[in-house]
């Protein structure tokens, strides 16, 4: 077995996932305008019935503040050991290879390998490093979306009750909804690709145990295995 995730990174992933799901659910309920409500009027009614309109907003803001506070502490404690290496990894883009990986992976999942071969298309995926191209794209969207949500969310929370900041509030709300929307669209794809797609069982288990079988890593992340600061040093 090979170590892939540290206990602190695993904790932060699941803490982040829980906060995101609760913030998305409560944020959706805050969309009172029926024209902007993708779920239906029953969703805000349900939450407002349970918490009251003020209570729902208080819950959303408190959750967002707790999420931000834990992230600030994590970033301060683990900046050099985990945060910077993670950012370096997700921004290690190789546009040609990454595009080829995304297109071929999409075709493999929709058409299947035999149909691709019959059409004369190459189904072989370009070799990937620690993260594959799809994971890098989602991670960049999640990081950028989270930063946009934090900045606009803090502005919105500070301007609560202010009547002369309407223009600023409208812009902050637009950024807040756009960032939440972008990550919300990517999230089902992330959950399917990282955890539920056929053959991804070891990746999901690694988000609990921290380890992946060497054969799985050799198949999914061959470039990672050959890197000087790759998993060799962490092998059990
Ligand atoms: C129930 C929900 C979720 C499940 C089952 C899930 C599953 C996983 C798994 C199995 C991995 C490990 C992939 C690997 O080892 O290569 C992973 C990584 C990751 N997850 Fe999640 N995740 C969930 C929610 C979220 C949420 C809400 C976010 C952020 C908004 C998120 C962001 C990430 C990121 C940035 C990574 C690293 C890069 C990547 O694999 O895309 N995840 N997730």
Coordinates of N, CA and C and ligand atoms in Angstrom, one line a residue:
X1 N 0.8 -1.2 0.0 CA 0.0 0.0 0.0 C 0.9 1.3 0.0
X2 N 0.3 2.3 -0.5 CA 1.1 3.6 -0.6 C 0.3 4.7 0.1
X3 N 0.9 5.5 0.9 CA 0.2 6.6 1.5 C -0.1 7.7 0.5
X4 N -1.4 8.1 0.4 CA -1.8 9.1 -0.5 C -2.3 10.4 0.2
X5 N -3.0 10.2 1.3 CA -3.6 11.4 2.0 C -3.2 11.3 3.5
X6 N -2.8 12.5 4.1 CA -2.5 12.5 5.5 C -3.8 12.6 6.3
X7 N -3.8 12.2 7.6 CA -5.0 12.3 8.4 C -5.6 13.7 8.4
X8 N -4.7 14.8 8.5 CA -5.2 16.1 8.5 C -5.9 16.5 7.2
X9 N -5.4 16.0 6.1 CA -6.0 16.3 4.8 C -7.3 15.6 4.7
X10 N -7.4 14.4 5.2 CA -8.6 13.6 5.2 C -9.7 14.3 6.0
X11 N -9.3 14.7 7.2 CA -10.2 15.4 8.1 C -10.8 16.7 7.4
X12 N -9.9 17.5 6.8 CA -10.3 18.7 6.1 C -11.2 18.4 4.9
X13 N -10.9 17.3 4.2 CA -11.8 17.0 3.0 C -13.2 16.8 3.5
X14 N -13.4 15.9 4.5 CA -14.7 15.6 5.0 C -15.4 16.7 5.7
X15 N -14.6 17.5 6.5 CA -15.2 18.7 7.1 C -15.7 19.6 6.0
X16 N -14.8 19.8 5.0 CA -15.2 20.7 3.9 C -16.5 20.2 3.2
X17 N -16.5 18.9 2.9 CA -17.7 18.3 2.2 C -18.9 18.5 3.0
X18 N -18.9 18.3 4.3 CA -20.1 18.4 5.2 C -20.5 19.9 5.2
X19 N -19.6 20.8 5.4 CA -19.9 22.2 5.4 C -20.5 22.7 4.0
X20 N -19.9 22.2 2.9 CA -20.4 22.6 1.6 C -21.8 22.1 1.4
X21 N -22.1 20.8 1.8 CA -23.4 20.3 1.6 C -24.5 21.1 2.4
X22 N -24.1 21.4 3.7 CA -25.1 22.1 4.5 C -25.2 23.5 4.1
X23 N -24.1 24.2 3.6 CA -24.2 25.5 3.1 C -25.0 25.6 1.8
X24 N -24.8 24.6 1.0 CA -25.6 24.6 -0.3 C -27.1 24.4 0.0
X25 N -27.4 23.5 0.9 CA -28.8 23.2 1.2 C -29.4 24.4 1.9
X26 N -28.8 25.1 2.8 CA -29.4 26.2 3.5 C -29.4 27.4 2.6
X27 N -28.3 27.6 1.7 CA -28.2 28.7 0.8 C -29.4 28.6 -0.2
X28 N -29.7 27.4 -0.7 CA -30.8 27.2 -1.6 C -32.1 27.7 -1.0
X29 N -32.2 27.4 0.3 CA -33.5 27.7 1.0 C -33.6 29.3 1.1
X30 N -32.4 30.0 1.1 CA -32.5 31.4 1.2 C -32.9 32.1 -0.1
X31 N -33.0 31.4 -1.2 CA -33.4 32.0 -2.5 C -35.0 32.1 -2.4
X32 N -35.5 33.2 -1.9 CA -36.9 33.3 -1.7 C -37.6 33.6 -3.0
X33 N -36.9 34.3 -4.0 CA -37.6 34.6 -5.3 C -37.9 33.3 -6.0
X34 N -39.2 33.0 -6.3 CA -39.5 31.8 -7.0 C -38.9 31.6 -8.3
X35 N -38.6 32.8 -9.0 CA -37.9 32.7 -10.4 C -36.5 32.2 -10.2
X36 N -35.9 32.3 -9.1 CA -34.5 31.9 -8.9 C -34.4 30.6 -8.1
X37 N -35.5 30.0 -7.8 CA -35.5 28.8 -6.9 C -35.5 27.5 -7.8
X38 N -34.3 26.8 -7.9 CA -34.3 25.7 -8.8 C -35.0 24.4 -8.2
X39 N -35.1 24.4 -6.8 CA -35.7 23.2 -6.2 C -37.2 23.2 -6.2
X40 N -37.7 24.4 -6.0 CA -39.2 24.5 -5.8 C -39.5 25.2 -4.5
X41 N -40.7 25.8 -4.4 CA -41.1 26.7 -3.3 C -41.1 25.9 -2.0
X42 N -41.3 24.5 -2.0 CA -41.4 23.7 -0.8 C -40.1 23.7 0.0
X43 N -38.9 23.9 -0.7 CA -37.6 23.9 0.0 C -37.5 25.0 1.0
X44 N -37.6 26.3 0.5 CA -37.5 27.4 1.5 C -38.6 27.3 2.5
X45 N -39.8 26.8 2.1 CA -40.9 26.7 3.1 C -40.5 25.8 4.3
X46 N -39.9 24.6 3.8 CA -39.5 23.6 4.8 C -38.5 24.2 5.9
X47 N -37.5 24.9 5.4 CA -36.4 25.4 6.2 C -37.0 26.6 7.1
X48 N -37.7 27.5 6.4 CA -38.3 28.6 7.1 C -39.3 28.2 8.2
X49 N -40.0 27.1 7.9 CA -41.0 26.6 8.9 C -40.2 26.0 10.1
X50 N -39.0 25.4 9.8 CA -38.3 24.8 11.0 C -37.5 25.9 11.8
X51 N -37.0 26.9 11.1 CA -36.0 27.8 11.8 C -36.5 29.2 11.8
X52 N -37.5 29.6 11.0 CA -37.9 31.0 10.8 C -36.9 31.6 9.9
X53 N -37.4 32.7 9.2 CA -36.5 33.3 8.2 C -35.2 33.8 8.7
X54 N -35.2 34.5 9.9 CA -34.0 35.0 10.5 C -33.1 33.9 11.0
X55 N -33.7 32.8 11.5 CA -33.0 31.7 12.0 C -32.2 31.0 10.9
X56 N -32.8 30.9 9.7 CA -32.2 30.2 8.6 C -30.9 31.0 8.1
X57 N -31.0 32.4 8.1 CA -29.9 33.2 7.7 C -28.8 33.1 8.8
X58 N -29.2 33.1 10.0 CA -28.2 33.0 11.1 C -27.5 31.7 11.0
X59 N -28.2 30.6 10.7 CA -27.5 29.3 10.6 C -26.5 29.3 9.4
X60 N -26.9 29.8 8.3 CA -26.1 29.9 7.1 C -24.8 30.7 7.4
X61 N -25.0 31.8 8.0 CA -23.8 32.7 8.3 C -22.9 32.0 9.4
X62 N -23.5 31.4 10.4 CA -22.7 30.7 11.4 C -21.9 29.6 10.8
X63 N -22.6 28.8 10.0 CA -21.9 27.7 9.3 C -20.7 28.2 8.5
X64 N -21.0 29.2 7.7 CA -19.9 29.8 6.8 C -18.8 30.3 7.7
X65 N -19.1 30.9 8.8 CA -18.0 31.5 9.7 C -17.2 30.3 10.3
X66 N -17.9 29.2 10.7 CA -17.2 28.1 11.3 C -16.2 27.4 10.3
X67 N -16.8 27.3 9.0 CA -16.0 26.7 7.9 C -14.7 27.5 7.7
X68 N -14.9 28.9 7.6 CA -13.8 29.8 7.4 C -12.8 29.7 8.5
X69 N -13.3 29.7 9.8 CA -12.4 29.7 10.9 C -11.5 28.5 10.9
X70 N -12.1 27.3 10.7 CA -11.3 26.1 10.7 C -10.3 26.1 9.5
X71 N -10.7 26.6 8.4 CA -9.8 26.7 7.2 C -8.6 27.6 7.5
X72 N -8.9 28.7 8.2 CA -7.8 29.7 8.5 C -6.8 29.0 9.4
X73 N -7.3 28.3 10.5 CA -6.4 27.6 11.4 C -5.6 26.5 10.6
X74 N -6.3 25.7 9.8 CA -5.6 24.7 9.0 C -4.5 25.3 8.1
X75 N -4.8 26.4 7.4 CA -3.9 27.0 6.5 C -2.6 27.5 7.3
X76 N -2.9 28.1 8.5 CA -1.8 28.6 9.3 C -0.9 27.4 9.8
X77 N -1.5 26.3 10.2 CA -0.7 25.2 10.8 C -0.1 24.4 9.7
X78 N -0.7 24.2 8.6 CA -0.2 23.3 7.6 C 0.2 23.9 6.2
X79 N 0.5 25.2 6.3 CA 0.7 25.9 5.0 C 1.9 25.3 4.2
X80 N 3.0 25.1 4.9 CA 4.2 24.5 4.1 C 4.0 23.0 3.8
X81 N 3.4 22.3 4.8 CA 3.4 20.8 4.7 C 2.3 20.4 3.7
X82 N 1.2 21.1 3.7 CA 0.0 20.5 2.9 C -0.6 21.5 2.0
X83 N -0.8 22.8 2.4 CA -1.6 23.7 1.6 C -0.8 24.1 0.3
X84 N 0.4 24.5 0.5 CA 1.2 24.9 -0.7 C 1.5 23.7 -1.6
X85 N 1.9 22.6 -1.1 CA 2.0 21.4 -2.0 C 0.7 21.1 -2.8
X86 N -0.4 21.2 -2.1 CA -1.7 20.9 -2.8 C -1.9 21.9 -3.9
X87 N -1.7 23.2 -3.6 CA -1.9 24.3 -4.6 C -1.0 24.1 -5.8
X88 N 0.3 23.7 -5.4 CA 1.3 23.5 -6.5 C 0.8 22.4 -7.4
X89 N 0.3 21.3 -6.8 CA -0.1 20.1 -7.5 C -1.3 20.4 -8.5
X90 N -2.3 21.2 -8.0 CA -3.5 21.4 -8.8 C -3.2 22.4 -9.9
X91 N -2.2 23.3 -9.7 CA -1.9 24.2 -10.8 C -0.8 23.7 -11.7
X92 N -0.4 22.5 -11.5 CA 0.6 21.9 -12.5 C -0.1 21.5 -13.7
X93 N -0.4 22.4 -14.6 CA -1.2 22.1 -15.7 C -0.4 21.9 -17.0
X94 N -0.8 20.9 -17.8 CA -0.1 20.6 -19.0 C -1.3 20.6 -20.1
X95 N -1.6 21.8 -20.6 CA -2.9 22.0 -21.4 C -3.1 20.9 -22.4
X96 N -2.2 20.6 -23.2 CA -2.4 19.6 -24.3 C -2.8 18.2 -23.7
X97 N -2.0 17.7 -22.8 CA -2.2 16.4 -22.1 C -3.6 16.5 -21.3
X98 N -3.8 17.6 -20.6 CA -5.0 17.7 -19.8 C -6.2 17.6 -20.7
X99 N -6.2 18.4 -21.8 CA -7.4 18.4 -22.7 C -7.6 17.0 -23.3
X100 N -6.5 16.4 -23.7 CA -6.6 15.0 -24.3 C -7.2 14.1 -23.2
X101 N -6.8 14.2 -22.0 CA -7.3 13.3 -20.9 C -8.8 13.5 -20.7
X102 N -9.2 14.8 -20.6 CA -10.6 15.1 -20.4 C -11.5 14.6 -21.6
X103 N -11.1 14.9 -22.8 CA -11.9 14.4 -24.0 C -12.0 12.9 -24.0
X104 N -10.8 12.2 -23.9 CA -10.8 10.8 -24.0 C -11.6 10.1 -22.8
X105 N -11.4 10.7 -21.6 CA -12.1 10.1 -20.4 C -13.6 10.3 -20.6
X106 N -14.0 11.4 -21.2 CA -15.5 11.7 -21.4 C -16.0 10.7 -22.4
X107 N -15.2 10.4 -23.5 CA -15.7 9.4 -24.5 C -15.7 8.0 -24.0
X108 N -14.6 7.7 -23.1 CA -14.6 6.3 -22.6 C -15.9 6.1 -21.7
X109 N -16.3 7.1 -20.9 CA -17.4 7.0 -20.0 C -18.7 7.0 -20.8
X110 N -18.8 7.7 -21.9 CA -20.1 7.7 -22.7 C -20.2 6.6 -23.8
X111 N -19.1 6.6 -24.6 CA -19.2 5.6 -25.7 C -18.7 4.2 -25.3
X112 N -17.7 4.2 -24.5 CA -17.0 3.0 -24.1 C -15.8 2.7 -25.0
X113 N -14.8 1.9 -24.5 CA -13.6 1.7 -25.2 C -13.8 1.0 -26.5
X114 N -14.7 -0.1 -26.5 CA -14.8 -0.9 -27.8 C -15.4 0.0 -28.9
X115 N -16.4 0.9 -28.6 CA -17.0 1.7 -29.6 C -15.9 2.8 -30.1
X116 N -15.1 3.3 -29.2 CA -14.1 4.2 -29.6 C -13.1 3.6 -30.6
X117 N -12.7 2.3 -30.3 CA -11.7 1.6 -31.2 C -12.4 1.4 -32.5
X118 N -13.7 1.0 -32.5 CA -14.4 0.8 -33.8 C -14.4 2.1 -34.6
X119 N -14.5 3.3 -34.0 CA -14.5 4.6 -34.7 C -13.1 5.1 -35.0
X120 N -12.1 4.3 -34.6 CA -10.8 4.7 -34.9 C -10.2 5.7 -33.9
X121 N -10.9 5.8 -32.7 CA -10.4 6.8 -31.7 C -9.5 6.1 -30.7
X122 N -8.5 6.7 -30.3 CA -7.6 6.1 -29.3 C -8.2 6.3 -27.9
X123 N -8.5 5.2 -27.2 CA -9.1 5.4 -25.8 C -8.0 5.4 -24.7
X124 N -6.7 5.3 -25.1 CA -5.7 5.3 -24.0 C -5.6 6.7 -23.4
X125 N -5.6 6.8 -22.1 CA -5.5 8.1 -21.4 C -4.0 8.4 -21.2
X126 N -3.7 9.7 -21.4 CA -2.3 10.2 -21.1 C -2.0 9.9 -19.7
X127 N -0.7 9.5 -19.4 CA -0.4 9.2 -18.0 C -0.5 10.4 -17.1
X128 N -1.0 10.2 -15.8 CA -1.3 11.3 -14.9 C -0.4 11.3 -13.7
X129 N -0.3 12.5 -13.1 CA 0.5 12.7 -11.9 C -0.4 12.4 -10.7
X130 N -0.1 13.1 -9.6 CA -0.9 12.8 -8.3 C -2.3 13.0 -8.5
X131 N -2.7 14.1 -9.3 CA -4.1 14.3 -9.6 C -4.2 14.2 -11.1
X132 N -5.4 13.7 -11.6 CA -5.6 13.7 -13.0 C -6.2 15.0 -13.5
X133 N -6.3 15.2 -14.8 CA -6.7 16.5 -15.3 C -8.1 17.0 -14.8
X134 N -9.0 16.0 -14.7 CA -10.3 16.4 -14.2 C -10.3 16.8 -12.7
X135 N -9.5 16.1 -11.9 CA -9.4 16.4 -10.5 C -8.8 17.8 -10.4
X136 N -7.8 18.1 -11.2 CA -7.1 19.4 -11.1 C -8.1 20.5 -11.4
X137 N -8.9 20.3 -12.5 CA -9.9 21.4 -12.9 C -10.9 21.6 -11.8
X138 N -11.4 20.5 -11.2 CA -12.4 20.6 -10.2 C -11.8 21.3 -8.9
X139 N -10.6 20.9 -8.6 CA -9.9 21.5 -7.4 C -9.7 23.0 -7.6
X140 N -9.3 23.4 -8.8 CA -9.1 24.8 -9.1 C -10.4 25.6 -8.9
X141 N -11.5 25.0 -9.5 CA -12.8 25.6 -9.4 C -13.3 25.7 -7.9
X142 N -13.0 24.6 -7.1 CA -13.4 24.6 -5.7 C -12.6 25.6 -4.9
X143 N -11.3 25.8 -5.2 CA -10.5 26.8 -4.5 C -10.9 28.2 -4.8
X144 N -11.1 28.4 -6.2 CA -11.4 29.8 -6.6 C -12.9 30.1 -6.1
X145 N -13.8 29.1 -6.3 CA -15.2 29.3 -5.8 C -15.2 29.6 -4.4
X146 N -14.4 28.9 -3.6 CA -14.4 29.1 -2.1 C -13.9 30.5 -1.8
X147 N -12.9 30.9 -2.4 CA -12.3 32.3 -2.2 C -13.4 33.3 -2.5
X148 N -14.1 33.2 -3.6 CA -15.1 34.1 -4.0 C -16.2 34.1 -3.0
X149 N -16.6 32.9 -2.6 CA -17.7 32.8 -1.6 C -17.3 33.5 -0.3
X150 N -16.1 33.3 0.2 CA -15.6 33.8 1.5 C -15.7 35.4 1.4
X151 N -15.1 35.9 0.3 CA -15.0 37.4 0.2 C -16.4 38.0 0.1
X152 N -17.2 37.4 -0.8 CA -18.6 38.0 -1.0 C -19.4 37.7 0.3
X153 N -19.2 36.6 0.9 CA -20.0 36.2 2.1 C -19.7 37.1 3.3
X154 N -18.4 37.4 3.5 CA -18.0 38.3 4.6 C -18.6 39.7 4.3
X155 N -18.6 40.2 3.0 CA -19.2 41.5 2.7 C -20.7 41.5 3.0
X156 N -21.3 40.4 2.6 CA -22.8 40.3 2.8 C -23.1 40.3 4.3
X157 N -22.3 39.5 5.0 CA -22.6 39.5 6.5 C -22.4 40.8 7.1
X158 N -21.3 41.5 6.7 CA -21.0 42.8 7.4 C -22.0 43.9 7.0
X159 N -22.6 43.7 5.8 CA -23.6 44.8 5.3 C -25.0 44.4 5.8
X160 N -25.2 43.4 6.6 CA -26.5 43.1 7.1 C -27.1 44.3 7.8
X161 N -28.3 44.7 7.4 CA -28.9 45.9 8.1 C -28.5 47.2 7.6
X162 N -27.4 47.3 6.7 CA -27.1 48.6 6.1 C -28.0 48.9 5.0
X163 N -28.5 50.1 4.9 CA -29.4 50.4 3.8 C -28.8 51.2 2.6
X164 N -27.6 51.8 2.9 CA -27.0 52.6 1.9 C -25.9 51.9 1.1
X165 N -25.9 50.5 1.2 CA -24.8 49.8 0.4 C -25.5 48.9 -0.6
X166 N -26.6 49.3 -1.1 CA -27.4 48.3 -1.9 C -26.7 47.8 -3.2
X167 N -26.0 48.8 -3.8 CA -25.2 48.4 -5.1 C -24.2 47.3 -4.8
X168 N -23.4 47.6 -3.7 CA -22.4 46.7 -3.3 C -22.9 45.3 -2.9
X169 N -24.1 45.3 -2.2 CA -24.7 44.1 -1.8 C -25.2 43.3 -3.0
X170 N -25.7 44.0 -4.0 CA -26.2 43.3 -5.2 C -25.0 42.6 -5.9
X171 N -23.9 43.3 -6.0 CA -22.7 42.7 -6.6 C -22.1 41.5 -5.8
X172 N -22.1 41.7 -4.5 CA -21.6 40.6 -3.6 C -22.5 39.4 -3.8
X173 N -23.8 39.6 -3.8 CA -24.8 38.5 -4.0 C -24.6 37.8 -5.3
X174 N -24.3 38.6 -6.3 CA -24.1 38.0 -7.7 C -22.9 37.1 -7.6
X175 N -21.8 37.6 -7.1 CA -20.5 36.8 -7.0 C -20.8 35.5 -6.1
X176 N -21.5 35.7 -5.0 CA -21.8 34.6 -4.1 C -22.5 33.5 -4.8
X177 N -23.6 33.9 -5.5 CA -24.4 32.9 -6.2 C -23.6 32.2 -7.4
X178 N -22.8 33.1 -8.1 CA -22.1 32.5 -9.2 C -21.1 31.5 -8.7
X179 N -20.3 31.8 -7.7 CA -19.3 30.9 -7.1 C -20.0 29.6 -6.6
X180 N -21.1 29.8 -5.9 CA -21.7 28.6 -5.4 C -22.2 27.7 -6.5
X181 N -22.8 28.4 -7.6 CA -23.3 27.7 -8.7 C -22.3 26.9 -9.5
X182 N -21.1 27.5 -9.7 CA -20.0 26.8 -10.4 C -19.6 25.5 -9.7
X183 N -19.4 25.6 -8.4 CA -18.9 24.5 -7.6 C -20.1 23.4 -7.5
X184 N -21.3 24.0 -7.4 CA -22.4 23.0 -7.2 C -22.6 22.2 -8.5
X185 N -22.3 22.8 -9.7 CA -22.4 22.0 -10.9 C -21.3 21.0 -11.0
X186 N -20.1 21.3 -10.5 CA -19.0 20.4 -10.6 C -19.1 19.3 -9.5
X187 N -19.8 19.5 -8.5 CA -19.8 18.6 -7.3 C -20.4 17.2 -7.6
X188 N -21.5 17.1 -8.3 CA -22.0 15.7 -8.6 C -21.0 15.0 -9.5
X189 N -20.3 15.7 -10.4 CA -19.3 15.1 -11.3 C -18.2 14.6 -10.5
X190 N -17.7 15.5 -9.5 CA -16.6 15.1 -8.6 C -17.0 13.9 -7.8
X191 N -18.1 13.9 -7.2 CA -18.5 12.7 -6.4 C -18.6 11.4 -7.2
X192 N -19.1 11.5 -8.4 CA -19.2 10.3 -9.3 C -17.8 9.9 -9.7
X193 N -17.0 10.8 -10.2 CA -15.7 10.5 -10.8 C -14.7 10.0 -9.7
X194 N -14.8 10.7 -8.5 CA -13.8 10.4 -7.5 C -14.2 9.2 -6.6
X195 N -15.5 8.9 -6.5 CA -15.9 7.9 -5.5 C -16.8 6.8 -6.1
X196 N -17.6 7.1 -7.1 CA -18.6 6.1 -7.5 C -18.4 5.4 -8.8
X197 N -17.6 6.0 -9.7 CA -17.4 5.4 -11.0 C -16.7 4.1 -10.9
X198 N -17.0 3.1 -11.8 CA -16.5 1.8 -11.7 C -14.9 1.9 -11.6
X199 N -14.4 1.1 -10.7 CA -12.9 1.0 -10.5 C -12.4 2.1 -9.5
X200 N -13.3 3.0 -9.0 CA -12.7 4.1 -8.1 C -12.9 3.7 -6.6
X201 N -13.3 2.5 -6.3 CA -13.4 2.1 -4.9 C -12.1 2.4 -4.1
X202 N -10.9 2.0 -4.6 CA -9.7 2.3 -3.8 C -9.5 3.8 -3.5
X203 N -10.0 4.7 -4.5 CA -9.8 6.1 -4.3 C -10.7 6.6 -3.1
X204 N -12.0 6.0 -3.1 CA -12.9 6.4 -2.0 C -12.4 5.9 -0.7
X205 N -11.9 4.6 -0.7 CA -11.4 4.1 0.6 C -10.2 4.9 1.1
X206 N -9.4 5.4 0.1 CA -8.2 6.2 0.5 C -8.6 7.4 1.2
X207 N -9.8 7.9 1.0 CA -10.2 9.1 1.7 C -10.6 8.8 3.1
X208 N -10.5 7.6 3.6 CA -10.7 7.2 5.0 C -9.4 6.6 5.6
X209 N -8.7 5.8 4.8 CA -7.6 5.1 5.3 C -6.3 5.9 5.0
X210 N -6.3 6.7 4.0 CA -5.1 7.5 3.6 C -4.3 6.7 2.6
X211 N -4.6 5.4 2.3 CA -3.7 4.6 1.5 C -4.4 4.1 0.3
X212 N -3.6 3.9 -0.8 CA -4.1 3.2 -2.0 C -3.2 2.0 -2.3
X213 N -3.8 1.0 -3.0 CA -2.9 -0.1 -3.4 C -1.9 0.4 -4.5
X214 N -0.7 -0.2 -4.4 CA 0.4 0.3 -5.4 C -0.1 0.1 -6.8
X215 N -0.8 -1.0 -7.1 CA -1.2 -1.3 -8.5 C -2.2 -0.3 -9.0
X216 N -3.1 0.2 -8.1 CA -4.1 1.2 -8.4 C -3.3 2.5 -8.8
X217 N -2.4 2.9 -7.9 CA -1.6 4.2 -8.2 C -0.8 4.0 -9.5
X218 N -0.3 2.8 -9.8 CA 0.5 2.6 -11.0 C -0.4 2.8 -12.2
X219 N -1.6 2.4 -12.1 CA -2.6 2.5 -13.2 C -3.1 3.9 -13.4
X220 N -3.5 4.6 -12.2 CA -4.1 5.9 -12.3 C -3.2 7.0 -12.3
X221 N -2.1 6.9 -11.5 CA -1.2 8.0 -11.3 C 0.3 7.6 -11.6
X222 N 0.6 7.1 -12.8 CA 2.0 6.6 -13.0 C 3.1 7.6 -12.8
X223 N 2.8 8.9 -13.2 CA 3.8 9.9 -13.1 C 4.1 10.3 -11.7
X224 N 3.1 10.2 -10.8 CA 3.3 10.4 -9.4 C 4.4 9.5 -8.8
X225 N 4.3 8.2 -9.2 CA 5.2 7.2 -8.6 C 6.6 7.4 -9.0
X226 N 6.9 8.1 -10.1 CA 8.2 8.3 -10.5 C 8.8 9.6 -10.1
X227 N 8.0 10.5 -9.4 CA 8.5 11.8 -9.0 C 9.5 11.7 -7.8
X228 N 10.5 12.5 -7.8 CA 11.5 12.4 -6.7 C 10.8 12.6 -5.3
X229 N 9.8 13.5 -5.2 CA 9.1 13.6 -3.9 C 7.8 12.9 -3.9
X230 N 7.7 11.9 -4.8 CA 6.5 11.1 -4.9 C 6.3 10.2 -3.6
X231 N 5.5 9.1 -3.8 CA 5.2 8.3 -2.6 C 6.3 7.4 -2.1
X232 N 7.4 7.3 -2.8 CA 8.4 6.3 -2.4 C 8.8 6.5 -1.0
X233 N 8.9 7.8 -0.6 CA 9.4 8.1 0.8 C 8.3 7.7 1.8
X234 N 7.0 7.6 1.4 CA 6.0 7.4 2.3 C 5.5 5.9 2.3
X235 N 6.2 5.1 1.5 CA 5.7 3.7 1.3 C 5.7 3.0 2.7
X236 N 4.7 2.2 2.9 CA 4.6 1.5 4.3 C 5.6 0.5 4.5
Ligands
LIG1 C1 -20.0 13.3 -0.4 C2 -19.2 14.1 -1.0 C3 -17.9 13.8 -1.5 C4 -17.2 12.6 -1.8 C5 -17.8 11.2 -1.7 C6 -15.9 13.0 -2.2 C7 -14.9 12.0 -2.6 C8 -13.6 12.3 -2.8 C9 -12.6 11.4 -3.0 C10 -12.8 9.9 -3.0 C11 -11.4 12.0 -3.2 C12 -10.0 11.4 -3.4 C13 -9.6 11.3 -4.8 C14 -8.2 10.8 -4.9 O1 -7.6 10.3 -4.0 O2 -7.6 11.0 -6.0 C15 -11.7 13.4 -3.2 C16 -10.8 14.5 -3.4 C17 -11.1 15.8 -3.4 N1 -12.3 16.4 -3.1 FE1 -14.0 15.3 -2.6 N2 -15.7 14.3 -2.2 C18 -16.9 14.9 -1.7 C19 -17.2 16.2 -1.5 C20 -16.3 17.3 -1.9 C21 -16.6 18.7 -1.8 C22 -17.9 19.3 -1.3 C23 -15.5 19.3 -2.2 C24 -15.3 20.8 -2.4 C25 -16.2 21.7 -2.7 C26 -14.5 18.3 -2.5 C27 -13.2 18.6 -3.0 C28 -12.2 17.7 -3.2 C29 -10.9 18.1 -3.7 C30 -10.4 19.5 -4.0 C31 -10.2 16.9 -3.8 C32 -8.8 16.7 -4.3 C33 -8.8 16.7 -5.8 C34 -9.8 15.8 -6.4 O3 -9.7 14.6 -6.2 O4 -10.7 16.3 -7.1 N3 -15.0 17.1 -2.3 N4 -13.1 13.6 -2.9

